[in-house]
Coordinates of C-alpha atoms and ligand atoms in Angstrom, one line a residue:
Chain A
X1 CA -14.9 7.0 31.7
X2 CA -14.7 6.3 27.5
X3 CA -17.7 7.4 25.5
X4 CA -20.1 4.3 24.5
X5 CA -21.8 5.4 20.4
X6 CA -23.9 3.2 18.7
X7 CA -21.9 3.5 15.3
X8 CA -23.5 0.4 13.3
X9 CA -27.4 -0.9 13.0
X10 CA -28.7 -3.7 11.2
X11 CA -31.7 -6.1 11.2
X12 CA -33.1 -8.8 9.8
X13 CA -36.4 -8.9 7.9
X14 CA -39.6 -9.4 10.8
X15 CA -42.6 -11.6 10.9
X16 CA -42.4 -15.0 9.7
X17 CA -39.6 -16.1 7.8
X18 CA -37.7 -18.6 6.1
X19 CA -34.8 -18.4 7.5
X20 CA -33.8 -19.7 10.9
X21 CA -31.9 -17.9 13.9
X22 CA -28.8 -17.9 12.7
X23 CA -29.6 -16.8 8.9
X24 CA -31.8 -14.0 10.9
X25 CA -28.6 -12.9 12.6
X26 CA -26.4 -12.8 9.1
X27 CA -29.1 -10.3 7.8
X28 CA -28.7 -8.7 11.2
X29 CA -24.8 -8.3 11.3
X30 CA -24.6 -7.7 6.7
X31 CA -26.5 -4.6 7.2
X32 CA -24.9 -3.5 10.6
X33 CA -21.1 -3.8 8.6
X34 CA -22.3 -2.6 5.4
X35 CA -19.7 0.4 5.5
X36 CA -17.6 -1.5 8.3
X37 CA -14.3 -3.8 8.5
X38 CA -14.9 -6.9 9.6
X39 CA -16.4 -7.3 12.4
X40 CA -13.0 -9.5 13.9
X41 CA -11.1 -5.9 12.8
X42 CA -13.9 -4.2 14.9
X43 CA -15.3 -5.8 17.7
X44 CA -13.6 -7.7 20.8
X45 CA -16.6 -8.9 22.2
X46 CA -20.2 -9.8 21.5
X47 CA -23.4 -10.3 23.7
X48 CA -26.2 -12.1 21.7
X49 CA -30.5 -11.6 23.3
X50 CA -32.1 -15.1 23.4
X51 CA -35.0 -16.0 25.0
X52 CA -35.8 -19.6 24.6
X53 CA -33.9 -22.7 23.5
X54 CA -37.1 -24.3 22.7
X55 CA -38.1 -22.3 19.3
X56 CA -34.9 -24.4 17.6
X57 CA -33.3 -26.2 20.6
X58 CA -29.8 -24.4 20.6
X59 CA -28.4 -22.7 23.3
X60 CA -24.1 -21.4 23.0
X61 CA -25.8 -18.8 20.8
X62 CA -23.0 -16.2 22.0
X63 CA -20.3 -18.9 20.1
X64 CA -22.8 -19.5 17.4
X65 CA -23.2 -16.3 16.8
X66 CA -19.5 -15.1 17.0
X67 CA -18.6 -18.1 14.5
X68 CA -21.1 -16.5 12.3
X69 CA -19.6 -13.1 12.8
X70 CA -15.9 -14.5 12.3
X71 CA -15.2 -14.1 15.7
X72 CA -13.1 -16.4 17.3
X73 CA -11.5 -16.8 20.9
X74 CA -13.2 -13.9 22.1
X75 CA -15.8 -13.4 24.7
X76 CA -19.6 -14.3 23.5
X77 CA -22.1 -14.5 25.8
X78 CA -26.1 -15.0 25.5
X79 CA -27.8 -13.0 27.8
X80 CA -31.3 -13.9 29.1
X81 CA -34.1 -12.0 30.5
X82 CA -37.2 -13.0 28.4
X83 CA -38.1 -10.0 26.6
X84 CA -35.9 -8.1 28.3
X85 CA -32.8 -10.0 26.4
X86 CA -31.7 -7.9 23.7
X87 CA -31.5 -4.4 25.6
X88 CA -29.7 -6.8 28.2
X89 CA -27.1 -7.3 25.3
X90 CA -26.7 -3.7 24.7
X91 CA -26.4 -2.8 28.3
X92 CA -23.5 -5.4 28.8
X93 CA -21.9 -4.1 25.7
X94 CA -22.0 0.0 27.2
X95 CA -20.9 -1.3 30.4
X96 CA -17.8 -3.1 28.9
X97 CA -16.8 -0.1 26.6
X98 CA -17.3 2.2 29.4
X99 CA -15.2 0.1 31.7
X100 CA -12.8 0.0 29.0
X101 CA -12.4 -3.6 29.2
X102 CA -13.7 -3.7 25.4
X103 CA -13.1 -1.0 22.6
X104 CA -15.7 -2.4 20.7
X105 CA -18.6 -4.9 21.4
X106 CA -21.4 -6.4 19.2
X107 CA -24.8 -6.5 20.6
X108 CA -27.2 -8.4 18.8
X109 CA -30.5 -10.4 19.9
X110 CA -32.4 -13.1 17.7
X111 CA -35.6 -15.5 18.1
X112 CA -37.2 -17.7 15.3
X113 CA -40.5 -17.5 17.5
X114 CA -42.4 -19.2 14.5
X115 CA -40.6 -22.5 14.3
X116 CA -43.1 -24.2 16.8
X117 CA -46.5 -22.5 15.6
X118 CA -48.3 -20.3 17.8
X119 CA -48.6 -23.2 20.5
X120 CA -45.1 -23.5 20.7
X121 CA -44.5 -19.7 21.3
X122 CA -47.0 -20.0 23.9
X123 CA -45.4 -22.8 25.5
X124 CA -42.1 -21.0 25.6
X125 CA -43.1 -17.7 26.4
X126 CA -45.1 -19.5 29.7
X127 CA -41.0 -20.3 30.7
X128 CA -41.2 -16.6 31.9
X129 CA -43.5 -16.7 34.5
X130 CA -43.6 -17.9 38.0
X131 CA -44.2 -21.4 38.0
X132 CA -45.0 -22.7 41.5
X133 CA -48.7 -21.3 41.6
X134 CA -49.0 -19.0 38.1
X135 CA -48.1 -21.3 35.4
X136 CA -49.3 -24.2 37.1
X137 CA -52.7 -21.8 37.3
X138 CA -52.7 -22.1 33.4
X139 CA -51.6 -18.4 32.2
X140 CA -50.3 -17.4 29.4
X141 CA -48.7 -13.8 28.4
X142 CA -51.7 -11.8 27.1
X143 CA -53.8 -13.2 30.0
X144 CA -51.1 -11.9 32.7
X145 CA -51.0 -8.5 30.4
X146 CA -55.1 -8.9 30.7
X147 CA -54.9 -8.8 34.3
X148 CA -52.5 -5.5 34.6
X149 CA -55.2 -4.3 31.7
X150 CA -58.7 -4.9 33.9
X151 CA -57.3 -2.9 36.8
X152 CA -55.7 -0.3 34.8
X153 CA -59.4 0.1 32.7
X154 CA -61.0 -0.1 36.9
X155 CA -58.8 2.6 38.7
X156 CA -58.4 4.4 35.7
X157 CA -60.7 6.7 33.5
X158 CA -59.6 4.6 30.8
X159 CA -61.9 2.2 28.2
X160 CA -60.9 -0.7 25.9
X161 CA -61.3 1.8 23.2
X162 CA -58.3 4.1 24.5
X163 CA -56.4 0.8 24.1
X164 CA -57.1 0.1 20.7
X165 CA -56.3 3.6 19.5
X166 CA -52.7 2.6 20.7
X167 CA -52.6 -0.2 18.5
X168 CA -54.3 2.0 15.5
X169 CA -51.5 4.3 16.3
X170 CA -48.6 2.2 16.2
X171 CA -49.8 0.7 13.1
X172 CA -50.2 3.8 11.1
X173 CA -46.7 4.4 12.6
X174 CA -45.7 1.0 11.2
X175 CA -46.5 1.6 7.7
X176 CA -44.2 4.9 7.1
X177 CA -41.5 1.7 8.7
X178 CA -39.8 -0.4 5.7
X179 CA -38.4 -2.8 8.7
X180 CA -41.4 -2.9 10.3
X181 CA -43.6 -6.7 10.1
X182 CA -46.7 -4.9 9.6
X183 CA -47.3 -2.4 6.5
X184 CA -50.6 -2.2 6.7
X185 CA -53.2 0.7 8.6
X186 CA -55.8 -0.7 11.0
X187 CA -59.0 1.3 11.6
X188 CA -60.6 1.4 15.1
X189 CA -63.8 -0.7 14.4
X190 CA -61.3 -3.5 13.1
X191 CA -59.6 -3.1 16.3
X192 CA -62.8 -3.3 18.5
X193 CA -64.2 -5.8 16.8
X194 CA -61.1 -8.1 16.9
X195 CA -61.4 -11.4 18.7
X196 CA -60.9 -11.5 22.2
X197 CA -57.8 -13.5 23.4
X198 CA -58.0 -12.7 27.2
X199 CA -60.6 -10.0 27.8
X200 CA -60.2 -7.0 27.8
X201 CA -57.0 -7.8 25.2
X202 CA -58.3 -8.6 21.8
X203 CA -56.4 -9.2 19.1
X204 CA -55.0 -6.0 18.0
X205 CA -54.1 -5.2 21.4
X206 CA -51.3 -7.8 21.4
X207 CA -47.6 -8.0 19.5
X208 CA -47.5 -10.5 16.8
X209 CA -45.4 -14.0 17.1
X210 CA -42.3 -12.7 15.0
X211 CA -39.0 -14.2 13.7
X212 CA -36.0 -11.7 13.7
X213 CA -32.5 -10.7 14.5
X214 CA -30.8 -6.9 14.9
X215 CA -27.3 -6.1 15.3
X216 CA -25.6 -3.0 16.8
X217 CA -21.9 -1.9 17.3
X218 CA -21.4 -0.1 20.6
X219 CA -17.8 1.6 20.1
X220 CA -15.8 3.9 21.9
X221 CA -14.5 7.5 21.1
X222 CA -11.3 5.9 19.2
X223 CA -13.1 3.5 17.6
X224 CA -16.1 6.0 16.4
X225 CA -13.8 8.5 15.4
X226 CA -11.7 5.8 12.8
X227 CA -15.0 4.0 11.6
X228 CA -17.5 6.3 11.6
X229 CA -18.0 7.8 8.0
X230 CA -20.7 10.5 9.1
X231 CA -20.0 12.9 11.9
X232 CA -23.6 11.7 13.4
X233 CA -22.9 8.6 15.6
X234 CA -25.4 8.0 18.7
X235 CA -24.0 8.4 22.0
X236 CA -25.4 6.0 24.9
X237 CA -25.8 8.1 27.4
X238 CA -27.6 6.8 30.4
X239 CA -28.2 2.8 31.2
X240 CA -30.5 2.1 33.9
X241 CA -32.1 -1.5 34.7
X242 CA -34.0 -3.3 37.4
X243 CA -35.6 -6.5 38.4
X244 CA -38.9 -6.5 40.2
X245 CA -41.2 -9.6 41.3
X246 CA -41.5 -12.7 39.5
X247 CA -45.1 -13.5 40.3
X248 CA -47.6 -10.8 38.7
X249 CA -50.0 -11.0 41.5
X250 CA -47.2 -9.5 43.7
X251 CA -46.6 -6.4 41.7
X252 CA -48.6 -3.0 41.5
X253 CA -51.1 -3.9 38.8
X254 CA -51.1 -0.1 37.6
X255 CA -47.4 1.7 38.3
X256 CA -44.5 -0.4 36.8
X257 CA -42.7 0.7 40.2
X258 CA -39.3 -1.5 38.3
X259 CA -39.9 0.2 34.8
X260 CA -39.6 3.5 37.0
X261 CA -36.6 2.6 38.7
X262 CA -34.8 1.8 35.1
X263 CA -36.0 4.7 33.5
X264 CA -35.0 7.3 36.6
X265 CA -31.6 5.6 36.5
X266 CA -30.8 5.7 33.0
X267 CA -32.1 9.9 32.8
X268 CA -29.9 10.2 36.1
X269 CA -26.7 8.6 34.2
X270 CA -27.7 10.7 31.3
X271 CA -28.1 14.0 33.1
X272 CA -31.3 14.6 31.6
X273 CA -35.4 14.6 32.6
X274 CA -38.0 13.1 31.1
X275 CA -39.2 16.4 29.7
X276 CA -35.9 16.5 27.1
X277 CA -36.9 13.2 25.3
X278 CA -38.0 13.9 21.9
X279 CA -38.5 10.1 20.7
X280 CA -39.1 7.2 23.0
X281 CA -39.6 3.3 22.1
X282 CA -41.2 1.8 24.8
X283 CA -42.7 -2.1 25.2
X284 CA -45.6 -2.3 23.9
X285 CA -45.7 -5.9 23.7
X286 CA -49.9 -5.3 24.9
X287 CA -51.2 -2.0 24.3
X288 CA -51.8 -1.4 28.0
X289 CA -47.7 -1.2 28.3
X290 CA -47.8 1.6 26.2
X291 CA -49.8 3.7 28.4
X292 CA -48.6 2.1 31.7
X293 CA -44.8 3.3 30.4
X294 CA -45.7 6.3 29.5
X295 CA -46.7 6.8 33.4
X296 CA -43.5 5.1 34.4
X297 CA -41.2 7.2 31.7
X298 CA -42.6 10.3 33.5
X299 CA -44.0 11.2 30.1
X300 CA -48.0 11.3 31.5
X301 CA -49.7 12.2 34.6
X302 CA -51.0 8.9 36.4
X303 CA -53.9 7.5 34.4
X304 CA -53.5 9.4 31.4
X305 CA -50.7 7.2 29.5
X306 CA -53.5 5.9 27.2
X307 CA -52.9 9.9 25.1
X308 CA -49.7 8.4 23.5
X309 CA -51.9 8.9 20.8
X310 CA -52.5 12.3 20.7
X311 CA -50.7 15.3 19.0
X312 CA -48.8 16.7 22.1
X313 CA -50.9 19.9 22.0
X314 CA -54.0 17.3 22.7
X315 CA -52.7 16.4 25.7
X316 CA -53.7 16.7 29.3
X317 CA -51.9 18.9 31.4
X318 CA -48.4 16.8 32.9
X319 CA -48.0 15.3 29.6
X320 CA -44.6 16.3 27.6
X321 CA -44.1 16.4 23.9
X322 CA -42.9 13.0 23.3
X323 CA -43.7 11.0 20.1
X324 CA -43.6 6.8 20.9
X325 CA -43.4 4.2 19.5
X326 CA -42.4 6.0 15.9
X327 CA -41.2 2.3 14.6
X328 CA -44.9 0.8 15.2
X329 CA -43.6 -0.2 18.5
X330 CA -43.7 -4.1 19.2
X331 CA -47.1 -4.1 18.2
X332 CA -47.1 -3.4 14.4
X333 CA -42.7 -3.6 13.4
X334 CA -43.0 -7.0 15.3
X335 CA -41.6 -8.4 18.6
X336 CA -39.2 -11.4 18.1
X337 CA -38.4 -11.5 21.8
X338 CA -34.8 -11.4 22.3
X339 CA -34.4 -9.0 19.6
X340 CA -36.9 -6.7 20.5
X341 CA -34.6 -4.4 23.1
X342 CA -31.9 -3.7 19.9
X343 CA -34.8 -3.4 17.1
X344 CA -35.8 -0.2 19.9
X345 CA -32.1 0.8 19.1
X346 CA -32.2 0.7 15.4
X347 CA -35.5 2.9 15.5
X348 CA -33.8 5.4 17.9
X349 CA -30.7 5.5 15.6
X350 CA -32.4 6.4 12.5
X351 CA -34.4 9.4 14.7
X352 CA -31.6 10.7 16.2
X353 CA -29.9 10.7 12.9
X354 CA -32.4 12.3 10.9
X355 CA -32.7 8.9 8.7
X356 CA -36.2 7.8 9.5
X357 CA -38.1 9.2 6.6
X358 CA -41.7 10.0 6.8
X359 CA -42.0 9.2 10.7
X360 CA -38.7 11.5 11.4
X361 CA -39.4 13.7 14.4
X362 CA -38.2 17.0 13.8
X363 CA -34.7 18.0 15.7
X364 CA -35.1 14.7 17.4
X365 CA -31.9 14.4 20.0
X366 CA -33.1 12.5 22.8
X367 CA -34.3 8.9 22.9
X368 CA -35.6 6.9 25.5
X369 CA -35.9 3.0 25.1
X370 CA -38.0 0.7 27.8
X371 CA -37.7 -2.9 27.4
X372 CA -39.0 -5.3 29.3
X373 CA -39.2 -8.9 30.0
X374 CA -41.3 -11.4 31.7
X375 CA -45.0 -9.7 33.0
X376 CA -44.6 -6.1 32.8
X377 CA -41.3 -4.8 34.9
X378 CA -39.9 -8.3 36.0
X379 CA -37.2 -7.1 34.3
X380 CA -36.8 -4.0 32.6
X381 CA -33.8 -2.0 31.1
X382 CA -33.8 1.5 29.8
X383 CA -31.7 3.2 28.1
X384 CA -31.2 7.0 27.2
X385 CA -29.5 7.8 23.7
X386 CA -28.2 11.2 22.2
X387 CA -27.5 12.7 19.5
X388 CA -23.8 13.5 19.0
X389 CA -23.1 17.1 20.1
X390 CA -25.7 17.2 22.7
Chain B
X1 CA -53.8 -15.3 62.0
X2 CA -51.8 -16.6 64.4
X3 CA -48.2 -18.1 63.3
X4 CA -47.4 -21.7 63.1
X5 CA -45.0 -23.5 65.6
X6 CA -42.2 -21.7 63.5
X7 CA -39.9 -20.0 65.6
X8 CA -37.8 -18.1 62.6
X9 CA -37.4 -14.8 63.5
X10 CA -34.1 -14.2 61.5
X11 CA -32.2 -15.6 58.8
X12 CA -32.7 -19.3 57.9
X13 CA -29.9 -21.4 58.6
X14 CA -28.7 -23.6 56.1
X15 CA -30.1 -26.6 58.2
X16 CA -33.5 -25.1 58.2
X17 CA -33.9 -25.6 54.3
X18 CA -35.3 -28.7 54.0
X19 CA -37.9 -30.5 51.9
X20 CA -40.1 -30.5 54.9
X21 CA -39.8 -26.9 55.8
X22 CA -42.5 -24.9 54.0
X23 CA -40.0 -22.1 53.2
X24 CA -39.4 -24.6 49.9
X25 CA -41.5 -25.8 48.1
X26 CA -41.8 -29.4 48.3
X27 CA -42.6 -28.5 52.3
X28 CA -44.8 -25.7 51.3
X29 CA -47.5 -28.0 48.9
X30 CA -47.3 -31.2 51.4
X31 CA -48.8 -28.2 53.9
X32 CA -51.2 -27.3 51.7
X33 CA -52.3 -31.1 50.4
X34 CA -52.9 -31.6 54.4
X35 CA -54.8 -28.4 54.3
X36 CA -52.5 -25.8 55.5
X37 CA -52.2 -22.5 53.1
X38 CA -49.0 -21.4 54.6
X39 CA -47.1 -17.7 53.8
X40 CA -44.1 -16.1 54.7
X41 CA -45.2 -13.4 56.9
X42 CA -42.2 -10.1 57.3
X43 CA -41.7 -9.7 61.4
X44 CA -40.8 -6.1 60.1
X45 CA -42.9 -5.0 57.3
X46 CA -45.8 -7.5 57.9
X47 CA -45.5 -8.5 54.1
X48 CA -46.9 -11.8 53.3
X49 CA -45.7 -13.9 50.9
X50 CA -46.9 -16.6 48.4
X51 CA -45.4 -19.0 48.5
X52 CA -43.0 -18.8 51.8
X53 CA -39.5 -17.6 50.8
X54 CA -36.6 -17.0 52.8
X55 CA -36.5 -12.8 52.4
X56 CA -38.8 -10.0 52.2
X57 CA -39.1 -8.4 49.3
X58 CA -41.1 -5.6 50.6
X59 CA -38.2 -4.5 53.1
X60 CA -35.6 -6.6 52.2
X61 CA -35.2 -8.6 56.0
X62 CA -34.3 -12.0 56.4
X63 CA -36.7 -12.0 59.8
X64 CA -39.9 -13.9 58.2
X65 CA -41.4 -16.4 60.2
X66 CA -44.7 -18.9 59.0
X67 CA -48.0 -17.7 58.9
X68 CA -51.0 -20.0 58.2
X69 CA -53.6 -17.6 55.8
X70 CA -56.9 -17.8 55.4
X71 CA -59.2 -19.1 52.6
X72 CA -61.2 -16.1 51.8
X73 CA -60.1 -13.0 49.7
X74 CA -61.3 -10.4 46.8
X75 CA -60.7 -10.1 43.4
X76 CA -58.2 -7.7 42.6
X77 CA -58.3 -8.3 38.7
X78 CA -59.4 -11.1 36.3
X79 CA -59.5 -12.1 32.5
X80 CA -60.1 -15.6 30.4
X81 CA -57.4 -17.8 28.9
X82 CA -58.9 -18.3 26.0
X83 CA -55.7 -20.2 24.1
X84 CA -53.8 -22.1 27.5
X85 CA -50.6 -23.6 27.2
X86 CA -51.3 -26.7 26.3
X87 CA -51.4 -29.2 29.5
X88 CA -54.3 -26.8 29.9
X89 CA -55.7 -26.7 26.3
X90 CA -58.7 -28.9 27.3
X91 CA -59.5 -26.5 30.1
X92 CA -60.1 -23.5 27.4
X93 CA -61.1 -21.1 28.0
X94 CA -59.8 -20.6 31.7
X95 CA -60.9 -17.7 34.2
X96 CA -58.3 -16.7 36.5
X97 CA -57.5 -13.9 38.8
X98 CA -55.3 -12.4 41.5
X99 CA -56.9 -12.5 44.7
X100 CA -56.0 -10.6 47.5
X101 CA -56.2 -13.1 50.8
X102 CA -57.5 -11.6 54.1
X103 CA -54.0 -11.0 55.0
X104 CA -53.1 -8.9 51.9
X105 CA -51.3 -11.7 50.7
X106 CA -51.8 -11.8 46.9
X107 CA -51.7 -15.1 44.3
X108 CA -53.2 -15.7 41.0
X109 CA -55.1 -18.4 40.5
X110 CA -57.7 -20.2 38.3
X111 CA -61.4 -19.3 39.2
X112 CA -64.2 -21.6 38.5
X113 CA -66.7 -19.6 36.8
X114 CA -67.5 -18.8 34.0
X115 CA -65.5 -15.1 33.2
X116 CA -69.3 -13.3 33.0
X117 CA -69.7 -14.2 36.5
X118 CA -66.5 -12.6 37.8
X119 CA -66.2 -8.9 39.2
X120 CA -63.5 -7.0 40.8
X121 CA -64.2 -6.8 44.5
X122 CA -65.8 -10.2 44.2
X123 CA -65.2 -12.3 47.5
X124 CA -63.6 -15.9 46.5
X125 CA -62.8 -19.0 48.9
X126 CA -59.5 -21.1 48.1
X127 CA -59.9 -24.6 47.6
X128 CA -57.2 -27.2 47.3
X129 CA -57.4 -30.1 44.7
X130 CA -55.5 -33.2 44.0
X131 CA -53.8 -32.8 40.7
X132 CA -55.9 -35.6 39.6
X133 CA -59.0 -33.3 39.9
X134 CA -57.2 -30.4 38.7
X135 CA -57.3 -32.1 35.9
X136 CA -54.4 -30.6 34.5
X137 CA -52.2 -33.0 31.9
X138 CA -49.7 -34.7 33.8
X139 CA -47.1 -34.7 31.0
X140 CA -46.8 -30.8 32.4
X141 CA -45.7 -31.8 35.6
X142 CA -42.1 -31.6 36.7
X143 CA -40.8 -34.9 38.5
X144 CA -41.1 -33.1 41.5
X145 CA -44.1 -31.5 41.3
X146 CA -46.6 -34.7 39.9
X147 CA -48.2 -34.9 43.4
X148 CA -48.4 -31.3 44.6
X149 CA -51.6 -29.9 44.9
X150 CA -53.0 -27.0 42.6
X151 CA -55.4 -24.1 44.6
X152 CA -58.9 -22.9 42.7
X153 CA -60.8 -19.9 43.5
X154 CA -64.4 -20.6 43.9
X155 CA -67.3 -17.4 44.2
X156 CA -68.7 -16.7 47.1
Ligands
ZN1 ZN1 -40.5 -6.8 55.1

């Protein structure tokens, strides 16, 4: 079976932009080819992450996109699982350079999540979840993320102040990022203090509305070898993904059984454990994920995913020496849905290269990336990258 | 609870999905506008599901038959809408939970009371409404769904 790398990375300023979808991907795709042909002398193939039509009613972003690429007459597909979208994308893209149907395949994501003000993110995030009884109940994403939150803080030793110090965290993370939306340190009081939006999730425990795009070029060995120009591509080494419930009522409030699945899969195809993963990007799209992932991941004891935070010499007994969420995690570098599963990418690229400045990891050269889409593990795809050599 | 007249103890035929059949859902709310809160129940895992649907997704079977649930259940957990989609914006700020049925069959649901009055464990009675009392805007209903019923918690 060829070799999938991750040779290229680019994305768009985050947060809320200027510039719609399409303009998002070009800042994407200029960065990704800086040192690259064009992408039609590169690429056979592209799979584009998009969650909603509504934020700029298009849909055919896969030929939009390729247009925009130069691309022409060659397979371009969006892919759609809410939040889940983008690492969707990069999945398709491994599994077609693997199969060796493709020698080369962009993945890219991209939402302009602002162009309808926060009521029309809300109304087009509510797309995700069941409809028959839960959207016609009147819920909305941080209330369905409020609901996983009160059981977890119930069964759980866990307080609303464990969950803020996720979000202070991934914000101090954040402000060593120069892609990240959010430059700016939060203390704990602000965090506490923070308006509720569904109790126990205040503000700070929630990812921003963000506009975005990212880019990535999944290549195989003969492809790497003639474009790469540093010895230090990323290898994609284990792809794992599964689909759980729809309805959030019918799904383990406290063990993202489906996030599990994904993970165990992708370390299986990978030939590693959790214990080997130095870096790990997981979807913290409310703070609770962070903590409920880290259980999942097989990072953390059950109950004790809330000590992310903590140096790993801190942590309880079980835990491992992973460091997540080094970008600022959805929280604090942004969330622009269908992006957000590449943007987890990028950030593991740069650690397993050696390129990510102040927050580098030392000897980082094992990532894990969770992303996920509807409530919790409705959909979640994981994905285990190395560094070249290992 | 003692199943309905359904005698499905295997796959669904294609002729058995119909409108009227409560294993959709156009046959599943005209049940519960006449006062009938139907599930799927699993014949070999005993999972019930909300609404009915034609496989189990605790076991994977196809043997579900109809099982008529009760009204009564317990908070399992709870928060506030406090910024609703906007059919419900005039609602704000909504308490809803997911309630575990008698059965062990588990929806989420609005609750009505206020979110300070609400407690895990709390024991809750389903009610059905018209969607005229639900008062939920009607530009948010599907063709379809403009005269299905909507289900309320209320405390116990
Ligand atoms: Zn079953």
């Amino acid at each position: 079976m060829p070799t999938a790398h991750l040779i290229a990375v680019g994305s768009s300023p985050l947060g809320k932009t200027d510039l719609p979808g399409r303009d998002l991907f070009s800042k994407a795709l200029a960065e990704a080819f800086e040192e690259l042909p064009d992408p039609a002398d590169v690429v056979d193939g592209l799979y584009v992450g998009a969650q909603s039509e509504r934020y700029e009613n298009q849909i055919m972003q896969g030929t939009l996109m390729a247009e925009w690429a130069g691309l022409r007459n060659v397979p371009a597909e969006r892919v759609e699982a809410c939040a889940a979208a983008g690492a969707l994308a990069l999945k398709n893209a491994v599994r077609d350079v693997r199969a060796g149907v493709h020698d080369a395949v962009l993945a890219c994501g991209v939402e302009k999540m602002t162009a309808g003000g926060t009521e029309g993110a809300t109304n087009a995030l509510g797309a995700a979840f069941e409809r028959a009884l839960e959207q016609r109940s009147g819920i909305t994403a941080p209330a369905t993320y409020a609901l996983l939150a009160r059981r977890y803080l119930h069964e759980t030793d866990a307080t609303e102040r464990d969950l803020a110090r996720i979000a202070v965290k991934n914000h101090r993370n954040a402000a060593s990022n120069p892609r990240a939306m959010f430059q700016d340190e939060v203390d704990i009081e602000t965090a506490m203090n923070a308006p509720d939006v569904a109790p126990p999730l205040k503000l700070y425990d929630c990812a921003p509305v963000t506009d975005g795009a990212a880019a990535v070029v999944v290549a195989n060995d003969e492809v790497a070898a003639d474009l790469q120009a540093r010895a230090d591509a990323v290898r994609v080494a284990g792809v794992g993904s599964a689909a759980n419930n729809l309805a959030v009522a019918e799904r383990d409030l406290t063990y993202v059984e489906g996030a599990n699945v994904a993970a165990s899969t992708a370390y299986e195809d990978a030939g590693v454990d959790a214990t080997d993963v130095d870096v790990a990007e997981v979807h913290d799209a409310f703070t609770v994920c962070e903590a409920l992932l880290a259980e999942a991941a097989e990072f953390a004891p059950k109950g004790r995913g809330i000590e992310t935070v903590e140096d790993p010499a801190d942590r309880s007994a079980g835990w491992t020496d992973v460091q997540i969420n080094t970008s600022g995690g959805l929280k604090a570098r942004g969330h622009p849905i269908g992006a957000t599963g590449l943007l987890q990418a990028v950030e593991a690229h740069e650690q397993l290269t050696g390129r990510a400045g102040e927050r580098q990891v030392a000897d980082a050269d094992t990532a894990l990336l969770i992303n996920e889409g509807g409530v919790a593990d409705a959909h979640t795809v994981a994905h285990v990258l190395t560094a070249r050599g290992e | 609870m003692t199943d309905t007249d359904s005698t499905t103890t295997g796959p669904l035929a294609p002729e058995d999905i119909t409108a009227d059949s409560p294993f959709t859902l156009p046959g599943f709310f005209d049940a519960l506008a006449d006062g009938q809160l139907l599930a799927a129940r699993c014949t070999e895992c005993e999972t019930h599901m909300l609404p009915p649907r034609p496989a189990c997704y605790g076991c994977g079977s196809r043997a579900v038959t109809l099982a008529e649930q009760p009204r009564t259940g317990e908070v399992i957990s709870y928060t506030s809408v406090n910024r609703p989609p906007s059919a419900f914006d005039h609602l704000a700020p909504i308490t809803v939970a997911v309630v575990e049925l008698d059965t062990s069959a588990r929806l989420t649901g609005r609750v009505d009371a206020p979110l300070d009055d609400v407690s895990i464990g709390d024991r809750v009675e389903l009610q059905v409404r018209d969607p005229e009392t639900a008062d939920i805007d009607p530009d948010f209903d599907l063709s379809y769904e403009e005269e299905w019923p909507v289900h309320v918690f209320e405390l116990l």
